[in-house]
CSV table of C-alpha atoms in Angstrom, one decimal:
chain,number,residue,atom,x,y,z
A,14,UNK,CA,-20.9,-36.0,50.2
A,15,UNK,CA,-17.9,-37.2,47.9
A,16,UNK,CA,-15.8,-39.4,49.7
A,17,UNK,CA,-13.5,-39.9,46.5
A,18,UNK,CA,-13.5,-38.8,42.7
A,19,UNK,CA,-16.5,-39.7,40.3
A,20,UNK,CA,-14.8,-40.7,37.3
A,21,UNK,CA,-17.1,-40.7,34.3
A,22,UNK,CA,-15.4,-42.6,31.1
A,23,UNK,CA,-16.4,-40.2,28.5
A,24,UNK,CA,-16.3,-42.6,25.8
A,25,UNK,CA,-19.1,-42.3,22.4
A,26,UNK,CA,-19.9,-46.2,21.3
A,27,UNK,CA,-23.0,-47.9,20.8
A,28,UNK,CA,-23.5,-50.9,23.6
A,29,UNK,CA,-23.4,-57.1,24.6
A,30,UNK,CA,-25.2,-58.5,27.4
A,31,UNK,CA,-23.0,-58.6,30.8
A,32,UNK,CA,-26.2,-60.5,32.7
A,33,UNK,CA,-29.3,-62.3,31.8
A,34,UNK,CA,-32.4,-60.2,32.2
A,35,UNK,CA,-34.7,-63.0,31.7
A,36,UNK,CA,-37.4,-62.8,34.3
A,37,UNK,CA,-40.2,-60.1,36.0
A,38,UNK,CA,-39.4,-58.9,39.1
A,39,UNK,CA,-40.3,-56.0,40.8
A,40,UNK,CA,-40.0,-52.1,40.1
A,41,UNK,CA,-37.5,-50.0,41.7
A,42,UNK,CA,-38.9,-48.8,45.3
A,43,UNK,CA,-41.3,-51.5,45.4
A,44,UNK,CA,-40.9,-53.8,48.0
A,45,UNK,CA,-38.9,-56.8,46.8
A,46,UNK,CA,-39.8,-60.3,47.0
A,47,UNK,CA,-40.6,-62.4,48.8
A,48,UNK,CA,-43.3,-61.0,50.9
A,49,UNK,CA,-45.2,-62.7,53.7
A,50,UNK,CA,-46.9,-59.7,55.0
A,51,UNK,CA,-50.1,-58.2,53.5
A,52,UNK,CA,-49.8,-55.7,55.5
A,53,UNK,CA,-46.5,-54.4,56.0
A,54,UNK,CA,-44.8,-55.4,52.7
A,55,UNK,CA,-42.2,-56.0,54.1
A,56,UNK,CA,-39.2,-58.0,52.7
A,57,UNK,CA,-39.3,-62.1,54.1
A,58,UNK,CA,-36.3,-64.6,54.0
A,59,UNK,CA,-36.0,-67.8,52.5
A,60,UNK,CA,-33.6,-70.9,53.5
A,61,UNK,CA,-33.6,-73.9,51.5
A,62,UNK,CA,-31.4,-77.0,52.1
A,63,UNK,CA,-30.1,-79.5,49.5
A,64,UNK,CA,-32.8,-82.1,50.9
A,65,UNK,CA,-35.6,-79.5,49.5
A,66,UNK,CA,-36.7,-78.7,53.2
A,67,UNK,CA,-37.8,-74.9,52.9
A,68,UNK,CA,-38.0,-72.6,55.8
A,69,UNK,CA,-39.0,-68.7,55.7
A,70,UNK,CA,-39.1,-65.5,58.3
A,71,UNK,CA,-41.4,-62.4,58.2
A,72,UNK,CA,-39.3,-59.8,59.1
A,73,UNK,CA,-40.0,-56.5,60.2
A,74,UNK,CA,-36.7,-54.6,60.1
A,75,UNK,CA,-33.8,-56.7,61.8
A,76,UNK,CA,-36.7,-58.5,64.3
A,77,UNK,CA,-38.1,-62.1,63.2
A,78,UNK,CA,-42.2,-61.6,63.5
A,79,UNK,CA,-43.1,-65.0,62.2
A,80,UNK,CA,-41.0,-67.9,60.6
A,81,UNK,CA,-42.2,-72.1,59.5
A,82,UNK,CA,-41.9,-74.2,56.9
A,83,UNK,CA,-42.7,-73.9,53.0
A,84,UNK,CA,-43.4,-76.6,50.8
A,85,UNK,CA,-40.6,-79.2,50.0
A,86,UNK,CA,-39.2,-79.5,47.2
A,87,UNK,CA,-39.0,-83.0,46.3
A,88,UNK,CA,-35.6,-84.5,44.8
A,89,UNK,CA,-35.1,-84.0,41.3
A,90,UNK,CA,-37.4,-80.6,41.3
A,91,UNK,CA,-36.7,-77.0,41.6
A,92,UNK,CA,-38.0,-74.4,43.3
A,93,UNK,CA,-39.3,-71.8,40.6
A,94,UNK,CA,-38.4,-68.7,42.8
A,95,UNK,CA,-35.3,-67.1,42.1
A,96,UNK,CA,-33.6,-63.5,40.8
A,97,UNK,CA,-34.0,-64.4,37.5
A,98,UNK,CA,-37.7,-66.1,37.3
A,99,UNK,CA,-39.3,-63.9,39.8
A,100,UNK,CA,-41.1,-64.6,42.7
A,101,UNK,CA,-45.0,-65.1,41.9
A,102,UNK,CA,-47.9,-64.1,43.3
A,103,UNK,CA,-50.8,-66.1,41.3
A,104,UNK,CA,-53.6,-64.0,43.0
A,105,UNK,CA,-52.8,-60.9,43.7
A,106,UNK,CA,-52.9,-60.7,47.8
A,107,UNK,CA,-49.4,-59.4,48.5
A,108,UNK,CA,-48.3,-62.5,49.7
A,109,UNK,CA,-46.0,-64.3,47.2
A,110,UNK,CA,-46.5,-68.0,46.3
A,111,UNK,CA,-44.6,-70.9,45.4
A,112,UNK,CA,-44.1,-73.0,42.1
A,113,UNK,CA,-42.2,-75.8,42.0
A,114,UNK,CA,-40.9,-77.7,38.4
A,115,UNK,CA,-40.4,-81.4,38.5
A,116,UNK,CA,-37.9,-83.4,36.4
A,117,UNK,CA,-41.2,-84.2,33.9
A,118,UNK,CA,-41.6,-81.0,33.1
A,119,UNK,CA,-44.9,-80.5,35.0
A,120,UNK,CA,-45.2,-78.3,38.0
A,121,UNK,CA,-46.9,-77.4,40.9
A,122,UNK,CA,-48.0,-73.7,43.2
A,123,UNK,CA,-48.8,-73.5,46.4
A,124,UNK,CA,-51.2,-70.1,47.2
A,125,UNK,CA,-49.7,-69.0,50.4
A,126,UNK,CA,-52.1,-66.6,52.7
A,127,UNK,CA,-51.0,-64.1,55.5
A,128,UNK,CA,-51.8,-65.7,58.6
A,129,UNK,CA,-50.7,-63.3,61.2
A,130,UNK,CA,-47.2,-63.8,62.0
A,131,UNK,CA,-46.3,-66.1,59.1
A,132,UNK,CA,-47.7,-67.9,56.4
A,133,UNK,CA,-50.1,-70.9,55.4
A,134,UNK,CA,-51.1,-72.9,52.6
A,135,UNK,CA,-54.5,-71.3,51.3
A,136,UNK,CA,-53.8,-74.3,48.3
A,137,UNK,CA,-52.2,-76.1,46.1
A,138,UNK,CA,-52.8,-77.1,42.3
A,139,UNK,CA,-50.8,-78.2,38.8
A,140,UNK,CA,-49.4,-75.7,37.0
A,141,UNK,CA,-49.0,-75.9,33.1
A,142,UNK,CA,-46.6,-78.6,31.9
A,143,UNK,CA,-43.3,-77.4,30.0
A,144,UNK,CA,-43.3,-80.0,27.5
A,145,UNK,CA,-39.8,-81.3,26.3
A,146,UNK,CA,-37.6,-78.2,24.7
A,147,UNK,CA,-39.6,-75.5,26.9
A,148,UNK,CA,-38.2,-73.7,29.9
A,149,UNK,CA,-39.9,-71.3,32.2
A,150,UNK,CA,-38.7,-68.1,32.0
A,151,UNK,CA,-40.7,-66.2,34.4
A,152,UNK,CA,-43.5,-64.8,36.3
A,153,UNK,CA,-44.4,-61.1,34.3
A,154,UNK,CA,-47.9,-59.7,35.3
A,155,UNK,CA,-48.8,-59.2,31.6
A,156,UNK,CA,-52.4,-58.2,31.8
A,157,UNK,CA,-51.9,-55.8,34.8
A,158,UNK,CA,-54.6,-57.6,37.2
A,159,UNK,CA,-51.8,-58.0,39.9
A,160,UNK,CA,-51.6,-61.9,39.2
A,161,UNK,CA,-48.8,-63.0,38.4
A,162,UNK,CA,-48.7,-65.1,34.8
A,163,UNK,CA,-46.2,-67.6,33.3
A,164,UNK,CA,-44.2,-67.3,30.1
A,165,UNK,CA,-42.2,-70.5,29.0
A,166,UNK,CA,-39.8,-70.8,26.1
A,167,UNK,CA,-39.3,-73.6,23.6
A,168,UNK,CA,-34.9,-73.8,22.7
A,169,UNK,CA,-35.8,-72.5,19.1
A,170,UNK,CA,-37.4,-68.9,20.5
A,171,UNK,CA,-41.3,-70.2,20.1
A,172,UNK,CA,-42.7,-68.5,23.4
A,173,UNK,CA,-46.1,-69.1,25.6
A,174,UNK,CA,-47.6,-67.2,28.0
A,175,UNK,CA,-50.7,-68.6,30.3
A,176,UNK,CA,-53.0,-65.4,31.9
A,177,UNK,CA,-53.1,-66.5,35.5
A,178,UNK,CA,-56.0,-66.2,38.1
A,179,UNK,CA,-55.2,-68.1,41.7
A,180,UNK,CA,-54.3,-71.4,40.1
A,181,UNK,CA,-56.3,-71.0,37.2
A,182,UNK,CA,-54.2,-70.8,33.8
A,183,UNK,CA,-55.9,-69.4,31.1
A,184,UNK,CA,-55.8,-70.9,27.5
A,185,UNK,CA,-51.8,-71.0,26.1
A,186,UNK,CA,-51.0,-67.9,24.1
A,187,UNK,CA,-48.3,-67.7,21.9
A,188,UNK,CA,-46.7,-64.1,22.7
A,189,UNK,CA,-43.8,-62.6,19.7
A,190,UNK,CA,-41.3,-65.0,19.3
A,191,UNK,CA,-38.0,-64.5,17.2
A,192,UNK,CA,-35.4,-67.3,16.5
A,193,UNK,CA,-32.7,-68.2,18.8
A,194,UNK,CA,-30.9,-70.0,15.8
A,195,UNK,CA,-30.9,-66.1,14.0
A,196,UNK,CA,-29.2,-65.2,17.5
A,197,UNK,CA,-31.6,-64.1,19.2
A,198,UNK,CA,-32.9,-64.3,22.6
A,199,UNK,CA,-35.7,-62.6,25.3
A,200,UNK,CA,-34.1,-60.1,28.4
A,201,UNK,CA,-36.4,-59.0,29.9
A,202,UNK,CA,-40.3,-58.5,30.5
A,203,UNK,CA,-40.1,-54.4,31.8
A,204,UNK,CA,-43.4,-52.6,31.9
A,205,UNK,CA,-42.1,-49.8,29.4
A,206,UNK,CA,-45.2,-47.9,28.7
A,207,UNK,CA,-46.7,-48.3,32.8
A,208,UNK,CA,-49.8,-49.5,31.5
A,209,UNK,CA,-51.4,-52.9,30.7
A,210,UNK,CA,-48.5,-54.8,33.2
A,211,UNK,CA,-45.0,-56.3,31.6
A,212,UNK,CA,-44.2,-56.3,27.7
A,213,UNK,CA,-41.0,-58.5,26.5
A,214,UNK,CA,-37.8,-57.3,24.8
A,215,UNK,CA,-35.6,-58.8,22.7
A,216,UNK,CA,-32.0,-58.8,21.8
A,217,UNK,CA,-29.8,-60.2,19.0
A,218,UNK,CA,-26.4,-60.9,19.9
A,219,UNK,CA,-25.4,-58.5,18.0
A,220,UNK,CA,-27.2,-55.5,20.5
A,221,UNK,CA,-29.9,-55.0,17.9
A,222,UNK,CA,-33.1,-54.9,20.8
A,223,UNK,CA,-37.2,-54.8,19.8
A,224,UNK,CA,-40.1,-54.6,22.0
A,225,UNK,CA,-43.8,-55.6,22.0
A,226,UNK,CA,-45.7,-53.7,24.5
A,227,UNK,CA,-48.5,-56.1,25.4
A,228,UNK,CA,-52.5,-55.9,26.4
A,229,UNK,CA,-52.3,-58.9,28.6
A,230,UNK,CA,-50.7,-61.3,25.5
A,231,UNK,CA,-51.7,-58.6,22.8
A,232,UNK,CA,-49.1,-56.9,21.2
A,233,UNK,CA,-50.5,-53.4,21.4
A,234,UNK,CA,-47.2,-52.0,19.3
A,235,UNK,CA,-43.8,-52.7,18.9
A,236,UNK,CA,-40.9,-51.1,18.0
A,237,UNK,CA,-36.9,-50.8,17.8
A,238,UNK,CA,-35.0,-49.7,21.6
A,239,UNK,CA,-31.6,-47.9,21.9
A,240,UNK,CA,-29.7,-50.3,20.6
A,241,UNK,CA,-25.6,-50.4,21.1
A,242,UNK,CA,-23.6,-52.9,19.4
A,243,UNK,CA,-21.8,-55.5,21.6
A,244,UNK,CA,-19.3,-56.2,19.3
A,245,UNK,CA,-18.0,-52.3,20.2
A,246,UNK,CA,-18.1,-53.4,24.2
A,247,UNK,CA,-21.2,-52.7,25.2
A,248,UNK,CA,-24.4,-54.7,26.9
A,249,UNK,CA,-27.8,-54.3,28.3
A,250,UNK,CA,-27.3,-54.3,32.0
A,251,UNK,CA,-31.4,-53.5,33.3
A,252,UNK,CA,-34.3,-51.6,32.9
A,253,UNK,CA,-35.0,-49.6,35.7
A,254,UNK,CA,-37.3,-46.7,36.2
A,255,UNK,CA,-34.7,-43.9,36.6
A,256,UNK,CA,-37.1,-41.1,36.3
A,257,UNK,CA,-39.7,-41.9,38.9
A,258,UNK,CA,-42.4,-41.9,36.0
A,259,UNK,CA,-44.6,-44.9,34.1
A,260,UNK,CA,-42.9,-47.1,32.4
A,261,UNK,CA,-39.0,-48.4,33.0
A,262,UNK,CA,-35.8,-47.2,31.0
A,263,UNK,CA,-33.2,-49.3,29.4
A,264,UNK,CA,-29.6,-49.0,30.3
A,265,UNK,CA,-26.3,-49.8,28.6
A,266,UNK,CA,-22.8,-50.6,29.6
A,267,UNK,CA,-19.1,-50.7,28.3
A,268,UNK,CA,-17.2,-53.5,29.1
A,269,UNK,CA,-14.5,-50.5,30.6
A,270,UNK,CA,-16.9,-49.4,32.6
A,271,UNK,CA,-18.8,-46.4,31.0
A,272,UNK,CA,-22.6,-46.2,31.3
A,273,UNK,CA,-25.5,-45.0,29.5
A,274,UNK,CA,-29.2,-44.4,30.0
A,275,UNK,CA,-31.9,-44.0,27.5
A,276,UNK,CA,-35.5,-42.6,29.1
A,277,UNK,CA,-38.3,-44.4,27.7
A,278,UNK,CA,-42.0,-43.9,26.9
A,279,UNK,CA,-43.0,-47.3,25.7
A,280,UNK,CA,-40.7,-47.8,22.4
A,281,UNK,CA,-40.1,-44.4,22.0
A,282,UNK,CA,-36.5,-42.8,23.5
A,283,UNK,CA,-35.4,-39.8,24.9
A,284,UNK,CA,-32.1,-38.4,24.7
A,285,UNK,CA,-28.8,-40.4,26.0
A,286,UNK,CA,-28.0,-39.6,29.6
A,287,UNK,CA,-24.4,-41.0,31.2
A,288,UNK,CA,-24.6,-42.4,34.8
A,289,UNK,CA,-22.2,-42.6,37.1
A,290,UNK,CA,-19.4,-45.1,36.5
A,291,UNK,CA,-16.3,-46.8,38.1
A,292,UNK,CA,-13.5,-48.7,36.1
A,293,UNK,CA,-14.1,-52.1,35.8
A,294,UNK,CA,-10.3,-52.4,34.9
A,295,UNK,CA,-10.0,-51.2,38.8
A,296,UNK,CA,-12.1,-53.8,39.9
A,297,UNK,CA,-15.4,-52.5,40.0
A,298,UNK,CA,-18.7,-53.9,38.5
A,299,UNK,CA,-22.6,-52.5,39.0
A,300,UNK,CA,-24.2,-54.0,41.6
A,301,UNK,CA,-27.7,-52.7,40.3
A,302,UNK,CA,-30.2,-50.0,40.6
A,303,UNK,CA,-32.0,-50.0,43.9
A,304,UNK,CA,-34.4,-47.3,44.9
A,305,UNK,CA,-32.1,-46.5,48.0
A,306,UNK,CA,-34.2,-43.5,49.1
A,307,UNK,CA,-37.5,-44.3,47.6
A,308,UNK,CA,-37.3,-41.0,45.6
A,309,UNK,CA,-37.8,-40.2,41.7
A,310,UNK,CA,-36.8,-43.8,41.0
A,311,UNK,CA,-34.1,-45.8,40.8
A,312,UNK,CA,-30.5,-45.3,41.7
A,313,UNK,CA,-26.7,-46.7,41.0
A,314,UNK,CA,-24.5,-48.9,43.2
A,315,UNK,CA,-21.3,-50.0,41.7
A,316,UNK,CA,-18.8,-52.5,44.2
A,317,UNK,CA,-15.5,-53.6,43.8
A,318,UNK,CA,-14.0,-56.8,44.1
A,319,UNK,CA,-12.4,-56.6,47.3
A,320,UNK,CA,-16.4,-55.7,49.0
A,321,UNK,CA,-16.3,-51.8,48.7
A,322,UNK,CA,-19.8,-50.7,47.6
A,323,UNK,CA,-20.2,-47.0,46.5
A,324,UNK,CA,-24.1,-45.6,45.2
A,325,UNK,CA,-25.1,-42.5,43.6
A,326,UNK,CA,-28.7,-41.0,44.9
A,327,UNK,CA,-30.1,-40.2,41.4
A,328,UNK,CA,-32.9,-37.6,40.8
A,329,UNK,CA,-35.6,-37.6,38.2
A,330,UNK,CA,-32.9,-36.5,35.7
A,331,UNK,CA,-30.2,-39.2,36.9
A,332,UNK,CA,-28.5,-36.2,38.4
A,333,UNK,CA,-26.2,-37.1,41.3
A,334,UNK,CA,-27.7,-35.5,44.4
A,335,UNK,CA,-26.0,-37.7,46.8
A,336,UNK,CA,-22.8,-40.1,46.8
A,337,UNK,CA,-21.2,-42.2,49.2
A,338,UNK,CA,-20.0,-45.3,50.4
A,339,UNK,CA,-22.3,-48.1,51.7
A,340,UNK,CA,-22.0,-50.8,54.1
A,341,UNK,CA,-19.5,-52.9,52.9
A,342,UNK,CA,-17.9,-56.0,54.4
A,343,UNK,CA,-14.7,-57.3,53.2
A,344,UNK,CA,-15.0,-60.4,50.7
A,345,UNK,CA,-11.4,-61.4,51.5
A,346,UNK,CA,-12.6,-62.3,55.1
A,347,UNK,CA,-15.4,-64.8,53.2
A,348,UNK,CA,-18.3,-62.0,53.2
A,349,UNK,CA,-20.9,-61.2,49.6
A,350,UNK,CA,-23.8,-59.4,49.2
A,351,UNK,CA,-26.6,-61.3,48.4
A,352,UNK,CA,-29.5,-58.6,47.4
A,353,UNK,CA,-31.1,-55.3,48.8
A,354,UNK,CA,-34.9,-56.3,50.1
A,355,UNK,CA,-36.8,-53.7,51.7
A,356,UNK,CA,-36.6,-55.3,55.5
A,357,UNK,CA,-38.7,-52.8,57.0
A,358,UNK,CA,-40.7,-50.8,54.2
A,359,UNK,CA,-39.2,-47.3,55.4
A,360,UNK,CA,-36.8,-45.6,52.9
A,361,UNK,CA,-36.1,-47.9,50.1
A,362,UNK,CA,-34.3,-50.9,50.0
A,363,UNK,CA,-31.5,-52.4,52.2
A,364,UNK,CA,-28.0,-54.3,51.8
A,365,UNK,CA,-27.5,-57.9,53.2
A,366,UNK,CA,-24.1,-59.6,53.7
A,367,UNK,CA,-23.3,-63.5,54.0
A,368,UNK,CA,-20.6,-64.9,55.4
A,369,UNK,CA,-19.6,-68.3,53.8
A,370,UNK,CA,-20.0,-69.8,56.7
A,371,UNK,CA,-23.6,-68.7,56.6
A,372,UNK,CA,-23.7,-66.0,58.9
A,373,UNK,CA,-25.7,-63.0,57.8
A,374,UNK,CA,-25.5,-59.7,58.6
A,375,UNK,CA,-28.4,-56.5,57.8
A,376,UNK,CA,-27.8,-52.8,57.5
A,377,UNK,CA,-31.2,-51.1,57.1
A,378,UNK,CA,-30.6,-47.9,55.0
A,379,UNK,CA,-31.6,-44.9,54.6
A,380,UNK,CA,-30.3,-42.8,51.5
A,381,UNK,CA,-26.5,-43.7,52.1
A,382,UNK,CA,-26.7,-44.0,55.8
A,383,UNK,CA,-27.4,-47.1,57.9
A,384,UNK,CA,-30.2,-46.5,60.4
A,385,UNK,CA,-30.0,-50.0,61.8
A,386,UNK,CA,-27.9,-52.8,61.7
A,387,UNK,CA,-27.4,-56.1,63.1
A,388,UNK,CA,-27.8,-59.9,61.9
A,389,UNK,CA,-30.9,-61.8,60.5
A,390,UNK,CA,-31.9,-65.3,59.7
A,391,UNK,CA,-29.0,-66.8,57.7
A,392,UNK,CA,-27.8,-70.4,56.8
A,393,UNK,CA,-28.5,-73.2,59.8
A,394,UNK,CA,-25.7,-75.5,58.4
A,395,UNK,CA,-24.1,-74.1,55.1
A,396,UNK,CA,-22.1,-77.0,55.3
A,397,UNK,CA,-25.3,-79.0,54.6
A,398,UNK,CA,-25.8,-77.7,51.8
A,399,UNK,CA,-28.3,-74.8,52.9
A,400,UNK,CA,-28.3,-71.7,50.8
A,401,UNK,CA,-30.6,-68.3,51.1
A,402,UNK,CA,-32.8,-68.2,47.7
A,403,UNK,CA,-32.3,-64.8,45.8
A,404,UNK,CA,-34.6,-62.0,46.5
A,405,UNK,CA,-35.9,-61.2,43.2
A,406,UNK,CA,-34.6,-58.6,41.2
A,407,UNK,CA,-32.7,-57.3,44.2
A,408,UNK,CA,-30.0,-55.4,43.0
């Protein structure tokens, strides 16, 4: 279904970060949090205003099943739920959970349990403390239980993991740290050999990239990843599971445009595949690798600048079996995407628009086509200073 040309910049280089990667998240073609529903899985929505006040829906396609409130977040603190940190879910239920860090560094979660339509407080409890220089840096499941763990990160590189159960933080365990002041820094906690739950990566500045694949905070092995240098152009962009197998893949991008994919079985590569690419010098960026049709993993959406969104359907070989244009509302007219949950568990994920003026607008997709549209929860009062919190690793 080619609605215009691919064009593929057949360019050889070797590849400078265009994102941060810090943080979990989900797999491809899971659902994408956060999740209210046990059950269903499916996709929720979260408001929160400047005043901390924190509302959330259970959706089940474009319908509202449940909404309330969430805990506040007092002045001063932050909700530690975002794209880049993750969404956790401390014991394992399905039904992600809250943290929240305070000015002091010390934090607290809030178990939530399914309770039929919505959600309660099953309860609450201190968190570990980031003591002065540490930042959290997100919510991996590193020993593969389902509970989500946290990982915080002292300025210098030093790094600390705490095995989660509920509430419960195990001992502090320092996992492999290398020195920011050598130019280094971590991108990303990918599960790259599927077993044991999340590893860590590391990149210098300079591209060069190592992993430790991890037994809970046990480096089981480590080794060097396709690295491309970003002083030629080019940056890690994700790891998603292209092939539909265990473990995710690492991808690489020029700055022009041109993009690369490297298969992955734990630290060891297969051989370089291309991936569909736009020119960024026409205005077009990737958008991510959602698992549009929740089949042999992962796929490419690239958008332009003006709101035109374009995906490839991938197969297990990043073959192109389907192209086409996507939903796409005009961002001259004040309209953004703002993630690709998985509204109603059918199909792989979905596309979300916002208005700046808060209105928000849900195709529910199928492949390429939209099976269902119409609008969902958005911003009460924008102007307020409401926004919608980030579906973790949405895009």
């Amino acid at each position: 279904m080619n609605r215009f040309p691919v064009v593929v910049v057949l360019m050889l280089g070797l590849l400078a970060p265009l994102q941060s990667l810090a943080g979990g998240g989900d797999v491809p073609g899971q659902q994408v949090a956060p999740t209210f529903d046990a059950v269903t899985g499916n996709s929720g929505i979260m408001v929160q205003a400047a005043s901390g006040f924190t509302f959330g829906y259970n959706m089940s396609g474009l319908a509202t099943v449940g909404s309330g409130t969430l805990p506040v977040v007092p002045a001063g603190s932050t909700l530690s739920v975002n794209d880049e940190l993750g969404s956790p879910d401390f014991d394992g239920d399905g039904v992600n959970d809250i943290a929240i860090t305070n000015a002091d560094g010390s934090q607290v979660g809030y178990l939530l349990q399914d309770d039929g339509d919505f959600v309660s407080v099953l309860a609450s409890g201190a968190l570990p403390v980031l003591p002065p220089g540490y930042s959290l840096i997100g919510w991996p499941d590193l020993n593969g239980d389902g509970n989500s763990d946290m990982v915080m990160q002292h300025t210098g590189g030093y790094t600390v993991a705490y095995l989660m159960t509920g509430l419960t933080a195990g001992p502090a365990t320092a996992l492999p740290s290398l020195q920011t002041g050598l130019g280094y820094s971590t991108i990303g906690f990918p599960d790259l050999d599927g077993v044991n739950g999340a590893d860590i990566v590391w990149q210098h500045s300079g591209g060069y990239t190592v992993a430790y694949l991890l037994d809970s905070a046990l480096v089981s092995t480590q080794g060097i990843l396709p690295s491309l240098q970003t002083g030629l152009g080019y940056s890690t962009i994700g790891f998603p599971d292209l092939d539909g197998a265990a473990g995710a893949d690492i991808v690489w991008q020029h700055n022009g445009g041109y993009t690369v994919a490297y298969l992955l079985q734990g630290t060891t590569a297969g051989v370089i595949t291309p991936l569909p690419s736009l020119l960024t010098a026409n205005g077009y960026q990737t958008l991510g690798f959602p698992d549009l049709d929740a089949n042999n993993g992962a796929d490419i959406v690239w958008q332009h600048s003006g709101g035109y969104t374009y995906a490839f359907l991938l197969d297990a070989t990043q073959t192109p079996t389907d192209q086409g244009a996507l939903p796409s509302l005009q961002t001259g007219l004040g309209y953004s995407t703002i993630g690709g949950p998985n509204l109603d568990s059918l199909n792989g994920q979905d596309i979300v628009w916002q208005h700046v003026d808060g209105y928000t607008f849900a195709y529910l997709l199928n492949g390429l086509t939209a099976v269902a549209s119409g609008p969902v929860p958005g911003l009460p009062d924008p102007v307020s200073g409401y926004v919608t919190v980030e579906w973790d690793n949405a895009w």
